[in-house]
Amino acid sequence: MSLSNKEVGSLIVDFLSTVIKNKEISEDSADSLNVAIDCITESFEFERDTVAQTLQDKFSGKTLKEILSSASATSTGSEKEESVKVNIPVEDAEIKATAESFKLEGNKAMAAKDYRLAIEKYSEAIKTLPTNVIYYANRAAAYSSVKEYDNAIKDAEKAIEIDPAYSKGYSRLAFAKYALNKPEEALEYYKKVLDMEGDKATPAMKRDFEMAKNRVESSMNLEKSSTTTPEPSRSAGQQPANPFAGSGMPDMSSLFGNGGGMGGLSSFLNNPQVMQAAQQMMSDPNSMQKMQEMMQNPNLREMAQNLASGDANLDDLMNNPSVKDMANNLFGPNGAPK
């Protein structure tokens, strides 16, 4: 029976947990074993709460001791195992051992919530062996713990660059994206983790995905709600909307500043006859051209500014010969657009 690293790791974690639970070692040693358990579960990417189920599914509920005892009892001793020599250069082995020692110190610092020290130790591990994706993923977790999410993203992306099949790189990246209020991107990477793990996805992985999914759905519902919220009714003191706005007509109200001092002009602009004339004018290109020219007339602008400042009233404006000439030129003597 071929076993995965997670399954073997589950046997070891169960054994260590039993030793701690039965108080077979000192309290200080128990702390060390807890760190070892954290290292194993993190390295092989599984959760403590999945160990019992793994033992039940793969080993019929048997513990590591029971499996080893059974294997020892059935061995006849007649079979000799062939010794396999593994040629690992001494220099490489020493480098890896040094890097691993830094990583373990970083893991201990993480367990003690000394995240700055953990970052320092993981950095030493990376400096010693810069091709190990676990070191980058671990440092990404440490950076996230001190809310340096941009650095966490860089480390997670580096881990993915080295090994695109390393799911924990995507998990670390998703966490940092979520913390930076980018739930859509986080959801994408959490989904990537689930797709990569398949049936081996842990409850924690599924929980992270659902968390990001709910956040995205809530944001979408909030945006939808804000776009369908009815416009508040105007108070008595507020100006009505310009009837020419958005119609293709020049914005006459811009002549009067921000609406202050418009007085009777609001009624004029909202007069049904004026609005009808405006609609007719929009269908006549010549009238629209004349309207544009009129809006550029400096005399009209000066009179409009006087009206806005209170130096003149609407009647004065409408009785001004220049305005009458422009109106006749635009609408004709009977008020219809020429």
mmCIF file of C-alpha atoms in Angstrom:
data_model
loop_
_atom_site.group_PDB
_atom_site.id
_atom_site.type_symbol
_atom_site.label_atom_id
_atom_site.label_comp_id
_atom_site.label_asym_id
_atom_site.label_seq_id
_atom_site.Cartn_x
_atom_site.Cartn_y
_atom_site.Cartn_z
ATOM 1 C CA MET A 1 0.000 0.000 0.000
ATOM 2 C CA SER A 2 1.495 3.305 -1.114
ATOM 3 C CA LEU A 3 1.133 6.036 1.491
ATOM 4 C CA SER A 4 1.224 9.775 1.001
ATOM 5 C CA ASN A 5 3.302 12.109 3.139
ATOM 6 C CA LYS A 6 0.112 13.435 4.718
ATOM 7 C CA GLU A 7 -0.930 9.941 5.794
ATOM 8 C CA VAL A 8 2.468 9.123 7.287
ATOM 9 C CA GLY A 9 2.558 12.557 8.898
ATOM 10 C CA SER A 10 -0.865 11.914 10.416
ATOM 11 C CA LEU A 11 0.463 8.753 12.080
ATOM 12 C CA ILE A 12 3.372 10.685 13.564
ATOM 13 C CA VAL A 13 1.195 13.581 14.746
ATOM 14 C CA ASP A 14 -1.200 11.122 16.378
ATOM 15 C CA PHE A 15 1.713 9.440 18.159
ATOM 16 C CA LEU A 16 3.166 12.734 19.413
ATOM 17 C CA SER A 17 -0.259 13.998 20.492
ATOM 18 C CA THR A 18 -0.822 10.809 22.483
ATOM 19 C CA VAL A 19 2.533 11.202 24.232
ATOM 20 C CA ILE A 20 1.635 14.777 25.203
ATOM 21 C CA LYS A 21 -1.883 13.835 26.275
ATOM 22 C CA ASN A 22 -0.660 10.989 28.503
ATOM 23 C CA LYS A 23 2.001 13.287 30.022
ATOM 24 C CA GLU A 24 4.764 10.826 29.231
ATOM 25 C CA ILE A 25 7.260 13.685 29.003
ATOM 26 C CA SER A 26 8.003 16.916 30.848
ATOM 27 C CA GLU A 27 6.097 20.127 30.204
ATOM 28 C CA ASP A 28 9.071 21.708 28.444
ATOM 29 C CA SER A 29 9.418 18.682 26.196
ATOM 30 C CA ALA A 30 5.691 18.820 25.486
ATOM 31 C CA ASP A 31 6.120 22.372 24.188
ATOM 32 C CA SER A 32 8.845 21.151 21.855
ATOM 33 C CA LEU A 33 6.622 18.348 20.576
ATOM 34 C CA ASN A 34 3.812 20.833 19.930
ATOM 35 C CA VAL A 35 6.212 22.845 17.791
ATOM 36 C CA ALA A 36 7.171 19.637 15.979
ATOM 37 C CA ILE A 37 3.500 18.884 15.352
ATOM 38 C CA ASP A 38 2.998 22.364 13.925
ATOM 39 C CA CYS A 39 5.993 21.869 11.644
ATOM 40 C CA ILE A 40 4.723 18.504 10.387
ATOM 41 C CA THR A 41 1.159 19.669 9.730
ATOM 42 C CA GLU A 42 2.413 22.797 8.014
ATOM 43 C CA SER A 43 5.010 21.028 5.885
ATOM 44 C CA PHE A 44 2.623 18.296 4.719
ATOM 45 C CA GLU A 45 -0.364 20.651 4.585
ATOM 46 C CA PHE A 46 -2.991 19.058 6.787
ATOM 47 C CA GLU A 47 -4.830 20.020 9.964
ATOM 48 C CA ARG A 48 -4.707 18.371 13.378
ATOM 49 C CA ASP A 49 -8.444 17.837 13.359
ATOM 50 C CA THR A 50 -8.173 15.595 10.266
ATOM 51 C CA VAL A 51 -5.728 13.114 11.843
ATOM 52 C CA ALA A 52 -8.322 10.856 13.471
ATOM 53 C CA GLN A 53 -10.304 10.544 10.244
ATOM 54 C CA THR A 54 -7.157 9.762 8.251
ATOM 55 C CA LEU A 55 -6.185 6.989 10.670
ATOM 56 C CA GLN A 56 -9.680 5.542 10.453
ATOM 57 C CA ASP A 57 -9.826 5.661 6.644
ATOM 58 C CA LYS A 58 -6.281 4.507 5.833
ATOM 59 C CA PHE A 59 -5.225 2.411 8.829
ATOM 60 C CA SER A 60 -8.542 1.087 10.172
ATOM 61 C CA GLY A 61 -8.074 3.224 13.265
ATOM 62 C CA LYS A 62 -4.698 1.713 14.177
ATOM 63 C CA THR A 63 -2.017 3.887 15.736
ATOM 64 C CA LEU A 64 1.643 4.075 14.742
ATOM 65 C CA LYS A 65 2.643 1.850 17.680
ATOM 66 C CA GLU A 66 0.082 -0.787 16.750
ATOM 67 C CA ILE A 67 1.167 -0.843 13.113
ATOM 68 C CA LEU A 68 4.860 -1.144 14.004
ATOM 69 C CA SER A 69 4.186 -3.825 16.602
ATOM 70 C CA SER A 70 2.179 -5.833 14.093
ATOM 71 C CA ALA A 71 4.888 -5.536 11.464
ATOM 72 C CA SER A 72 7.562 -6.599 13.947
ATOM 73 C CA ALA A 73 5.592 -9.643 15.069
ATOM 74 C CA THR A 74 4.983 -10.918 11.545
ATOM 75 C CA SER A 75 8.560 -10.456 10.398
ATOM 76 C CA THR A 76 10.459 -13.735 10.155
ATOM 77 C CA GLY A 77 13.819 -12.132 9.940
ATOM 78 C CA SER A 78 14.623 -14.270 6.914
ATOM 79 C CA GLU A 79 14.336 -11.406 4.519
ATOM 80 C CA LYS A 80 17.197 -9.016 4.329
ATOM 81 C CA GLU A 81 16.633 -5.487 3.212
ATOM 82 C CA GLU A 82 18.956 -4.231 0.560
ATOM 83 C CA SER A 83 20.845 -1.191 1.649
ATOM 84 C CA VAL A 84 20.332 1.735 -0.706
ATOM 85 C CA LYS A 85 23.065 4.282 -0.847
ATOM 86 C CA VAL A 86 22.004 7.855 -1.403
ATOM 87 C CA ASN A 87 24.781 9.984 -2.757
ATOM 88 C CA ILE A 88 24.205 13.473 -1.417
ATOM 89 C CA PRO A 89 27.156 15.861 -1.575
ATOM 90 C CA VAL A 90 28.351 16.748 1.905
ATOM 91 C CA GLU A 91 28.220 20.454 1.110
ATOM 92 C CA ASP A 92 24.581 20.288 -0.026
ATOM 93 C CA ALA A 93 23.579 18.246 2.997
ATOM 94 C CA GLU A 94 25.221 20.751 5.324
ATOM 95 C CA ILE A 95 23.545 23.688 3.590
ATOM 96 C CA LYS A 96 20.145 22.047 3.829
ATOM 97 C CA ALA A 97 20.679 21.151 7.478
ATOM 98 C CA THR A 98 21.652 24.732 8.285
ATOM 99 C CA ALA A 99 18.632 26.117 6.443
ATOM 100 C CA GLU A 100 16.322 23.658 8.189
ATOM 101 C CA SER A 101 17.678 24.679 11.583
ATOM 102 C CA PHE A 102 16.817 28.309 10.793
ATOM 103 C CA LYS A 103 13.358 27.246 9.669
ATOM 104 C CA LEU A 104 12.731 25.320 12.884
ATOM 105 C CA GLU A 105 13.802 28.341 14.918
ATOM 106 C CA GLY A 106 11.380 30.407 12.873
ATOM 107 C CA ASN A 107 8.598 27.911 13.562
ATOM 108 C CA LYS A 108 9.315 28.103 17.290
ATOM 109 C CA ALA A 109 9.169 31.897 17.118
ATOM 110 C CA MET A 110 5.818 31.683 15.306
ATOM 111 C CA ALA A 111 4.469 29.356 17.994
ATOM 112 C CA ALA A 112 5.606 31.891 20.607
ATOM 113 C CA LYS A 113 3.976 34.702 18.562
ATOM 114 C CA ASP A 114 7.345 36.406 18.173
ATOM 115 C CA TYR A 115 6.680 37.182 14.528
ATOM 116 C CA ARG A 116 9.586 39.568 14.004
ATOM 117 C CA LEU A 117 12.027 36.918 15.156
ATOM 118 C CA ALA A 118 10.288 34.401 12.914
ATOM 119 C CA ILE A 119 10.751 36.707 9.917
ATOM 120 C CA GLU A 120 14.427 37.023 10.790
ATOM 121 C CA LYS A 121 14.932 33.252 11.044
ATOM 122 C CA TYR A 122 13.020 32.470 7.861
ATOM 123 C CA SER A 123 15.080 35.133 6.092
ATOM 124 C CA GLU A 124 18.244 33.358 7.227
ATOM 125 C CA ALA A 125 16.850 30.083 5.903
ATOM 126 C CA ILE A 126 16.068 31.710 2.548
ATOM 127 C CA LYS A 127 19.520 33.259 2.404
ATOM 128 C CA THR A 128 21.050 29.839 3.026
ATOM 129 C CA LEU A 129 18.819 27.894 0.627
ATOM 130 C CA PRO A 130 16.832 30.281 -1.613
ATOM 131 C CA THR A 131 15.134 27.552 -3.658
ATOM 132 C CA ASN A 132 12.991 26.102 -0.871
ATOM 133 C CA VAL A 133 9.357 27.191 -1.322
ATOM 134 C CA ILE A 134 8.442 26.344 2.279
ATOM 135 C CA TYR A 135 10.713 29.059 3.632
ATOM 136 C CA TYR A 136 8.995 31.698 1.494
ATOM 137 C CA ALA A 137 5.528 30.461 2.452
ATOM 138 C CA ASN A 138 6.460 30.480 6.135
ATOM 139 C CA ARG A 139 7.849 33.988 5.942
ATOM 140 C CA ALA A 140 4.716 35.093 4.085
ATOM 141 C CA ALA A 141 2.671 33.834 7.036
ATOM 142 C CA ALA A 142 4.921 35.733 9.439
ATOM 143 C CA TYR A 143 4.597 38.930 7.394
ATOM 144 C CA SER A 144 0.812 38.572 7.407
ATOM 145 C CA SER A 145 0.924 38.154 11.180
ATOM 146 C CA VAL A 146 2.467 41.637 11.489
ATOM 147 C CA LYS A 147 0.123 42.989 8.780
ATOM 148 C CA GLU A 148 2.888 43.523 6.216
ATOM 149 C CA TYR A 149 0.674 42.118 3.503
ATOM 150 C CA ASP A 150 2.614 43.517 0.544
ATOM 151 C CA ASN A 151 5.709 41.623 1.695
ATOM 152 C CA ALA A 152 3.578 38.535 2.260
ATOM 153 C CA ILE A 153 2.349 38.772 -1.337
ATOM 154 C CA LYS A 154 5.911 39.018 -2.646
ATOM 155 C CA ASP A 155 6.980 35.896 -0.743
ATOM 156 C CA ALA A 156 3.878 33.959 -1.783
ATOM 157 C CA GLU A 157 4.416 34.896 -5.423
ATOM 158 C CA LYS A 158 8.070 33.848 -5.149
ATOM 159 C CA ALA A 159 7.024 30.461 -3.771
ATOM 160 C CA ILE A 160 4.610 30.025 -6.686
ATOM 161 C CA GLU A 161 7.308 31.070 -9.138
ATOM 162 C CA ILE A 162 9.661 28.390 -7.794
ATOM 163 C CA ASP A 163 6.985 25.689 -7.641
ATOM 164 C CA PRO A 164 3.643 26.435 -9.373
ATOM 165 C CA ALA A 165 2.245 23.193 -7.926
ATOM 166 C CA TYR A 166 2.814 24.306 -4.319
ATOM 167 C CA SER A 167 -0.719 24.983 -3.076
ATOM 168 C CA LYS A 168 0.358 26.700 0.133
ATOM 169 C CA GLY A 169 1.869 29.495 -1.953
ATOM 170 C CA TYR A 170 -1.584 30.247 -3.348
ATOM 171 C CA SER A 171 -3.114 29.961 0.110
ATOM 172 C CA ARG A 172 -0.679 32.519 1.560
ATOM 173 C CA LEU A 173 -1.307 34.799 -1.428
ATOM 174 C CA ALA A 174 -5.077 34.530 -1.018
ATOM 175 C CA PHE A 175 -4.889 35.410 2.678
ATOM 176 C CA ALA A 176 -2.856 38.549 2.023
ATOM 177 C CA LYS A 177 -5.166 39.633 -0.798
ATOM 178 C CA TYR A 178 -8.185 39.167 1.450
ATOM 179 C CA ALA A 179 -6.554 41.201 4.207
ATOM 180 C CA LEU A 180 -5.922 44.010 1.694
ATOM 181 C CA ASN A 181 -9.670 44.107 0.971
ATOM 182 C CA LYS A 182 -9.356 42.352 -2.378
ATOM 183 C CA PRO A 183 -11.841 39.498 -1.849
ATOM 184 C CA GLU A 184 -12.306 38.833 -5.577
ATOM 185 C CA GLU A 185 -8.603 38.077 -6.030
ATOM 186 C CA ALA A 186 -8.527 36.122 -2.766
ATOM 187 C CA LEU A 187 -11.469 34.009 -3.931
ATOM 188 C CA GLU A 188 -9.635 33.212 -7.170
ATOM 189 C CA TYR A 189 -6.563 31.935 -5.323
ATOM 190 C CA TYR A 190 -8.553 30.030 -2.685
ATOM 191 C CA LYS A 191 -10.389 28.277 -5.525
ATOM 192 C CA LYS A 192 -7.011 27.457 -7.059
ATOM 193 C CA VAL A 193 -6.021 25.774 -3.786
ATOM 194 C CA LEU A 194 -9.186 23.649 -3.753
ATOM 195 C CA ASP A 195 -8.715 22.681 -7.400
ATOM 196 C CA MET A 196 -5.123 21.635 -6.745
ATOM 197 C CA GLU A 197 -5.927 19.642 -3.605
ATOM 198 C CA GLY A 198 -9.104 18.007 -4.911
ATOM 199 C CA ASP A 199 -10.417 15.399 -2.484
ATOM 200 C CA LYS A 200 -7.493 16.086 -0.155
ATOM 201 C CA ALA A 201 -8.643 19.659 0.550
ATOM 202 C CA THR A 202 -8.809 20.234 4.302
ATOM 203 C CA PRO A 203 -11.770 21.777 6.152
ATOM 204 C CA ALA A 204 -9.654 24.883 6.728
ATOM 205 C CA MET A 205 -9.101 25.307 2.975
ATOM 206 C CA LYS A 206 -12.815 24.966 2.299
ATOM 207 C CA ARG A 207 -13.605 27.391 5.109
ATOM 208 C CA ASP A 208 -11.248 30.009 3.677
ATOM 209 C CA PHE A 209 -12.853 29.668 0.244
ATOM 210 C CA GLU A 210 -16.367 30.081 1.646
ATOM 211 C CA MET A 211 -15.267 33.108 3.668
ATOM 212 C CA ALA A 212 -13.962 34.872 0.560
ATOM 213 C CA LYS A 213 -16.991 33.802 -1.470
ATOM 214 C CA ASN A 214 -19.396 35.247 1.097
ATOM 215 C CA ARG A 215 -17.410 38.484 1.172
ATOM 216 C CA VAL A 216 -17.602 38.845 -2.607
ATOM 217 C CA GLU A 217 -21.332 38.101 -2.660
ATOM 218 C CA SER A 218 -21.941 40.637 0.110
ATOM 219 C CA SER A 219 -20.017 43.290 -1.825
ATOM 220 C CA MET A 220 -22.015 42.577 -4.975
ATOM 221 C CA ASN A 221 -25.317 42.790 -3.106
ATOM 222 C CA LEU A 222 -24.248 46.058 -1.503
ATOM 223 C CA GLU A 223 -23.331 47.569 -4.872
ATOM 224 C CA LYS A 224 -26.609 46.400 -6.367
ATOM 225 C CA SER A 225 -28.527 47.891 -3.461
ATOM 226 C CA SER A 226 -26.765 51.250 -3.785
ATOM 227 C CA THR A 227 -27.529 51.492 -7.519
ATOM 228 C CA THR A 228 -31.236 50.776 -7.006
ATOM 229 C CA THR A 229 -31.719 53.167 -4.087
ATOM 230 C CA PRO A 230 -34.337 55.797 -5.108
ATOM 231 C CA GLU A 231 -33.170 59.390 -5.351
ATOM 232 C CA PRO A 232 -34.135 61.363 -2.220
ATOM 233 C CA SER A 233 -36.953 63.876 -2.722
ATOM 234 C CA ARG A 234 -35.940 67.510 -2.894
ATOM 235 C CA SER A 235 -36.617 69.790 0.005
ATOM 236 C CA ALA A 236 -38.516 73.008 -0.557
ATOM 237 C CA GLY A 237 -35.315 75.040 -0.670
ATOM 238 C CA GLN A 238 -33.573 72.927 -3.307
ATOM 239 C CA GLN A 239 -33.499 73.911 -6.976
ATOM 240 C CA PRO A 240 -35.311 71.577 -9.404
ATOM 241 C CA ALA A 241 -33.274 69.772 -12.001
ATOM 242 C CA ASN A 242 -32.379 71.736 -15.112
ATOM 243 C CA PRO A 243 -34.910 70.614 -17.787
ATOM 244 C CA PHE A 244 -32.225 71.011 -20.461
ATOM 245 C CA ALA A 245 -29.667 68.794 -18.665
ATOM 246 C CA GLY A 246 -28.745 65.703 -20.634
ATOM 247 C CA SER A 247 -30.996 66.731 -23.540
ATOM 248 C CA GLY A 248 -28.252 67.907 -25.826
ATOM 249 C CA MET A 249 -29.142 71.532 -25.136
ATOM 250 C CA PRO A 250 -26.548 73.972 -23.787
ATOM 251 C CA ASP A 251 -26.664 74.227 -20.000
ATOM 252 C CA MET A 252 -28.230 77.677 -19.524
ATOM 253 C CA SER A 253 -27.986 77.446 -15.749
ATOM 254 C CA SER A 254 -24.185 77.529 -16.011
ATOM 255 C CA LEU A 255 -24.501 81.180 -16.910
ATOM 256 C CA PHE A 256 -25.724 81.901 -13.392
ATOM 257 C CA GLY A 257 -22.960 80.253 -11.360
ATOM 258 C CA ASN A 258 -24.103 77.424 -9.066
ATOM 259 C CA GLY A 259 -27.732 78.415 -9.013
ATOM 260 C CA GLY A 260 -27.464 81.159 -6.378
ATOM 261 C CA GLY A 261 -29.645 84.214 -7.065
ATOM 262 C CA MET A 262 -31.557 82.568 -9.917
ATOM 263 C CA GLY A 263 -34.860 83.729 -8.519
ATOM 264 C CA GLY A 264 -37.608 83.338 -11.143
ATOM 265 C CA LEU A 265 -35.265 81.696 -13.615
ATOM 266 C CA SER A 266 -36.087 78.267 -12.145
ATOM 267 C CA SER A 267 -39.734 78.743 -13.040
ATOM 268 C CA PHE A 268 -38.725 79.980 -16.484
ATOM 269 C CA LEU A 269 -36.557 76.940 -17.176
ATOM 270 C CA ASN A 270 -39.311 74.582 -16.009
ATOM 271 C CA ASN A 271 -42.086 76.329 -17.934
ATOM 272 C CA PRO A 272 -43.848 73.724 -20.149
ATOM 273 C CA GLN A 273 -43.786 76.059 -23.143
ATOM 274 C CA VAL A 274 -40.063 76.600 -22.758
ATOM 275 C CA MET A 275 -39.500 72.856 -22.432
ATOM 276 C CA GLN A 276 -41.620 72.217 -25.547
ATOM 277 C CA ALA A 277 -39.679 74.848 -27.462
ATOM 278 C CA ALA A 278 -36.450 73.208 -26.327
ATOM 279 C CA GLN A 279 -37.588 69.828 -27.623
ATOM 280 C CA GLN A 280 -38.500 71.325 -30.989
ATOM 281 C CA MET A 281 -35.177 73.137 -31.103
ATOM 282 C CA MET A 282 -33.257 69.908 -30.540
ATOM 283 C CA SER A 283 -34.664 68.498 -33.766
ATOM 284 C CA ASP A 284 -33.479 71.520 -35.750
ATOM 285 C CA PRO A 285 -29.686 71.653 -36.306
ATOM 286 C CA ASN A 286 -29.857 75.320 -37.320
ATOM 287 C CA SER A 287 -31.582 76.262 -34.079
ATOM 288 C CA MET A 288 -29.045 74.310 -32.060
ATOM 289 C CA GLN A 289 -26.218 76.172 -33.805
ATOM 290 C CA LYS A 290 -27.858 79.512 -33.045
ATOM 291 C CA MET A 291 -28.318 78.493 -29.424
ATOM 292 C CA GLN A 292 -24.640 77.664 -29.134
ATOM 293 C CA GLU A 293 -23.692 81.048 -30.604
ATOM 294 C CA MET A 294 -26.059 82.823 -28.227
ATOM 295 C CA MET A 295 -24.475 81.103 -25.221
ATOM 296 C CA GLN A 296 -21.108 82.535 -26.255
ATOM 297 C CA ASN A 297 -22.457 86.105 -26.458
ATOM 298 C CA PRO A 298 -20.555 88.212 -23.866
ATOM 299 C CA ASN A 299 -23.486 90.618 -23.437
ATOM 300 C CA LEU A 300 -25.784 87.786 -22.446
ATOM 301 C CA ARG A 301 -23.230 86.428 -19.982
ATOM 302 C CA GLU A 302 -22.820 89.856 -18.381
ATOM 303 C CA MET A 303 -26.590 90.238 -17.992
ATOM 304 C CA ALA A 304 -26.854 86.727 -16.547
ATOM 305 C CA GLN A 305 -24.159 87.497 -13.986
ATOM 306 C CA ASN A 306 -25.965 90.694 -12.984
ATOM 307 C CA LEU A 307 -29.125 88.665 -12.516
ATOM 308 C CA ALA A 308 -27.303 86.124 -10.358
ATOM 309 C CA SER A 309 -25.724 88.831 -8.191
ATOM 310 C CA GLY A 310 -29.040 90.604 -7.643
ATOM 311 C CA ASP A 311 -28.130 93.687 -9.695
ATOM 312 C CA ALA A 312 -30.971 92.891 -12.093
ATOM 313 C CA ASN A 313 -34.140 90.811 -12.145
ATOM 314 C CA LEU A 314 -35.641 88.436 -14.679
ATOM 315 C CA ASP A 315 -38.041 91.055 -16.043
ATOM 316 C CA ASP A 316 -35.136 93.405 -16.757
ATOM 317 C CA LEU A 317 -33.359 90.606 -18.562
ATOM 318 C CA MET A 318 -36.357 89.640 -20.695
ATOM 319 C CA ASN A 319 -37.090 93.292 -21.613
ATOM 320 C CA ASN A 320 -33.509 93.962 -22.654
ATOM 321 C CA PRO A 321 -33.463 94.791 -26.409
ATOM 322 C CA SER A 322 -30.427 92.576 -27.010
ATOM 323 C CA VAL A 323 -32.160 89.605 -25.419
ATOM 324 C CA LYS A 324 -35.302 90.266 -27.433
ATOM 325 C CA ASP A 325 -33.285 90.358 -30.640
ATOM 326 C CA MET A 326 -31.586 87.063 -29.784
ATOM 327 C CA ALA A 327 -34.917 85.483 -28.826
ATOM 328 C CA ASN A 328 -36.580 86.619 -32.058
ATOM 329 C CA ASN A 329 -33.609 85.359 -34.011
ATOM 330 C CA LEU A 330 -33.815 82.001 -32.260
ATOM 331 C CA PHE A 331 -37.553 81.417 -31.804
ATOM 332 C CA GLY A 332 -39.212 83.816 -34.200
ATOM 333 C CA PRO A 333 -41.880 86.373 -33.277
ATOM 334 C CA ASN A 334 -44.421 83.693 -32.308
ATOM 335 C CA GLY A 335 -42.091 81.745 -30.001
ATOM 336 C CA ALA A 336 -41.529 78.865 -32.401
ATOM 337 C CA PRO A 337 -38.010 77.864 -33.338
ATOM 338 C CA LYS A 338 -36.876 79.178 -36.689
#
